Amino acid sequence: VRREFNLSGKFVVTYTGALGMANDIDTLIRAAEHLRRTANIHFLLVGGGKELERLQSDVSNRSLTNVMFTGPQPKNRVPAFLAASDACLALLKNIPMFRTTYPNKVFDYMAAGRPTVLAIDGVIREGIEAAHGGIYVSPGDDTAIADAICTLAGNPLLSNQMGKAARDYVVTHF
């Protein structure tokens, strides 16, 4: 995956799943804009959805070269994308109903041994925090997402520890 998408030498932050209104990908794009001059950090968005074309256009209009869309991928290929990732990102709009959701993607990230930057409050936050498997930021806070990514990119030991803790936790509890 790293060769296919020319990601060698990059700190790859991956989002997998739907690109719909609820997923708050606009916040991810604003975070990427904060990091546009950090050459080694790259965002990989794996998936499709109703917002794909609008989001691609937004990235193009902002001239962001650190964001790449793969388009829809077969589910059996997701593990290869996660294996190529250094950290993963899960975010939803800040809607009270989402505080009771357990997004499958977070369990995939944990099972892959990757730290999660989580911009979803509620029960899934409790799981990531109990696992010590990532960094929680307030939903919609693009600056905090960028800062969390910089923390992980700048501290590979911490990033690896969080990924291992996430995997251990999901194997033990789920």
Short mmCIF file of C-alpha atoms in Angstrom, two decimals, residues 33-173:
data_model
loop_
_atom_site.label_atom_id
_atom_site.label_comp_id
_atom_site.label_asym_id
_atom_site.label_seq_id
_atom_site.Cartn_x
_atom_site.Cartn_y
_atom_site.Cartn_z
CA GLU A 33 -4.46 22.19 6.25
CA HIS A 34 -2.78 22.98 9.60
CA LEU A 35 -0.18 20.32 8.75
CA ARG A 36 0.32 21.19 5.08
CA ARG A 37 3.91 22.29 5.69
CA THR A 38 4.77 19.19 7.73
CA ALA A 39 6.12 17.20 4.81
CA ASN A 40 6.27 13.81 6.52
CA ILE A 41 2.59 13.67 7.64
CA HIS A 42 0.09 12.38 5.10
CA PHE A 43 -3.64 11.64 5.36
CA LEU A 44 -5.07 8.60 3.59
CA LEU A 45 -8.86 8.43 3.27
CA VAL A 46 -10.04 4.94 2.39
CA GLY A 47 -13.67 4.76 1.35
CA GLY A 48 -16.42 6.39 -0.57
CA GLY A 49 -19.75 8.01 0.01
CA LYS A 50 -22.08 10.86 -0.85
CA GLU A 51 -19.55 13.51 0.14
CA LEU A 52 -16.56 12.09 -1.76
CA GLU A 53 -16.66 14.44 -4.76
CA ARG A 54 -17.30 17.55 -2.64
CA LEU A 55 -14.46 16.61 -0.28
CA GLN A 56 -12.06 15.93 -3.16
CA SER A 57 -12.97 19.32 -4.61
CA ASP A 58 -12.38 21.01 -1.24
CA VAL A 59 -8.93 19.38 -0.93
CA SER A 60 -8.11 20.48 -4.49
CA ASN A 61 -9.34 24.05 -3.89
CA ARG A 62 -7.14 24.26 -0.79
CA SER A 63 -4.19 22.85 -2.80
CA LEU A 64 -3.56 20.21 -0.15
CA THR A 65 -0.97 17.68 -1.25
CA ASN A 66 -1.00 15.83 2.09
CA VAL A 67 -4.46 14.29 1.61
CA MET A 68 -5.19 11.33 -0.65
CA PHE A 69 -8.51 9.62 -1.38
CA THR A 70 -8.37 5.95 -2.38
CA GLY A 71 -12.04 5.68 -3.20
CA PRO A 72 -14.06 2.63 -2.17
CA GLN A 73 -11.98 -0.46 -1.42
CA PRO A 74 -12.95 -4.08 -0.85
CA LYS A 75 -13.35 -4.82 2.87
CA ASN A 76 -10.72 -7.58 2.64
CA ARG A 77 -8.16 -4.94 1.60
CA VAL A 78 -8.67 -2.72 4.67
CA PRO A 79 -6.12 -4.68 6.78
CA ALA A 80 -3.42 -3.82 4.22
CA PHE A 81 -4.27 -0.13 4.52
CA LEU A 82 -4.17 -0.33 8.31
CA ALA A 83 -0.85 -2.18 8.22
CA ALA A 84 0.54 0.69 6.13
CA SER A 85 -0.67 3.26 8.67
CA ASP A 86 1.15 4.85 11.57
CA ALA A 87 -2.02 6.17 13.23
CA CYS A 88 -5.73 6.15 12.49
CA LEU A 89 -8.43 8.75 12.79
CA ALA A 90 -12.07 8.37 13.82
CA LEU A 91 -14.37 11.34 13.90
CA LEU A 92 -18.06 12.11 13.92
CA LYS A 93 -20.02 15.33 14.21
CA ASN A 94 -20.74 16.35 17.78
CA ILE A 95 -24.30 15.04 17.98
CA PRO A 96 -25.56 13.61 21.31
CA MET A 97 -26.81 10.43 19.59
CA PHE A 98 -23.23 9.59 18.55
CA ARG A 99 -22.13 9.36 22.19
CA THR A 100 -23.69 5.89 22.35
CA THR A 101 -22.08 4.49 19.21
CA TYR A 102 -19.20 2.06 18.88
CA PRO A 103 -17.86 2.72 15.36
CA ASN A 104 -16.51 -0.53 13.91
CA LYS A 105 -13.55 1.32 12.43
CA VAL A 106 -12.17 2.02 15.92
CA PHE A 107 -12.11 -1.69 16.73
CA ASP A 108 -10.39 -2.33 13.38
CA TYR A 109 -7.77 0.29 14.24
CA MET A 110 -7.23 -1.21 17.68
CA ALA A 111 -7.02 -4.77 16.34
CA ALA A 112 -4.42 -3.58 13.83
CA GLY A 113 -2.30 -2.25 16.69
CA ARG A 114 -2.56 1.36 15.60
CA PRO A 115 -3.11 4.34 17.90
CA THR A 116 -6.34 6.20 17.30
CA VAL A 117 -6.85 9.93 17.23
CA LEU A 118 -10.47 9.96 18.36
CA ALA A 119 -12.77 12.92 17.83
CA ILE A 120 -15.90 11.16 19.10
CA ASP A 121 -17.13 11.60 22.65
CA GLY A 122 -19.02 8.99 24.64
CA VAL A 123 -18.71 5.25 25.04
CA ILE A 124 -16.03 4.77 22.38
CA ARG A 125 -13.93 7.43 24.11
CA GLU A 126 -14.20 5.41 27.32
CA GLY A 127 -12.86 2.38 25.46
CA ILE A 128 -9.89 4.19 23.91
CA GLU A 129 -9.03 5.81 27.23
CA ALA A 130 -9.34 2.54 29.16
CA ALA A 131 -7.04 0.92 26.61
CA HIS A 132 -4.56 3.82 26.61
CA GLY A 133 -4.87 3.24 22.88
CA GLY A 134 -4.95 6.72 21.48
CA ILE A 135 -5.61 10.40 21.99
CA TYR A 136 -9.09 11.85 22.48
CA VAL A 137 -9.82 15.32 21.15
CA SER A 138 -13.10 17.22 21.19
CA PRO A 139 -15.24 16.59 18.12
CA GLY A 140 -14.85 19.32 15.53
CA ASP A 141 -11.52 20.59 16.89
CA ASP A 142 -9.22 20.54 13.86
CA THR A 143 -6.36 22.20 15.76
CA ALA A 144 -6.45 19.53 18.47
CA ILE A 145 -6.50 16.78 15.83
CA ALA A 146 -3.43 18.30 14.16
CA ASP A 147 -1.69 18.60 17.55
CA ALA A 148 -2.48 14.97 18.46
CA ILE A 149 -1.11 13.77 15.13
CA CYS A 150 2.07 15.80 15.67
CA THR A 151 2.42 14.26 19.13
CA LEU A 152 2.24 10.75 17.66
CA ALA A 153 4.45 11.54 14.67
CA GLY A 154 7.05 13.13 16.92
CA ASN A 155 7.11 10.31 19.44
CA PRO A 156 7.27 6.88 17.76
CA LEU A 157 7.75 5.14 21.11
CA LEU A 158 4.50 6.60 22.46
CA SER A 159 2.71 5.83 19.20
CA ASN A 160 3.89 2.20 19.26
CA GLN A 161 2.98 1.81 22.94
CA MET A 162 -0.52 3.12 22.31
CA GLY A 163 -0.96 0.82 19.32
CA LYS A 164 0.16 -2.22 21.30
CA ALA A 165 -2.04 -1.26 24.26
CA ALA A 166 -5.01 -0.84 21.91
CA ARG A 167 -4.47 -4.27 20.39
CA ASP A 168 -4.01 -5.94 23.78
CA TYR A 169 -7.18 -4.29 25.06
CA VAL A 170 -9.38 -5.22 22.10
CA VAL A 171 -8.09 -8.83 22.13
CA THR A 172 -8.78 -9.15 25.87
CA HIS A 173 -12.15 -7.39 26.02
#
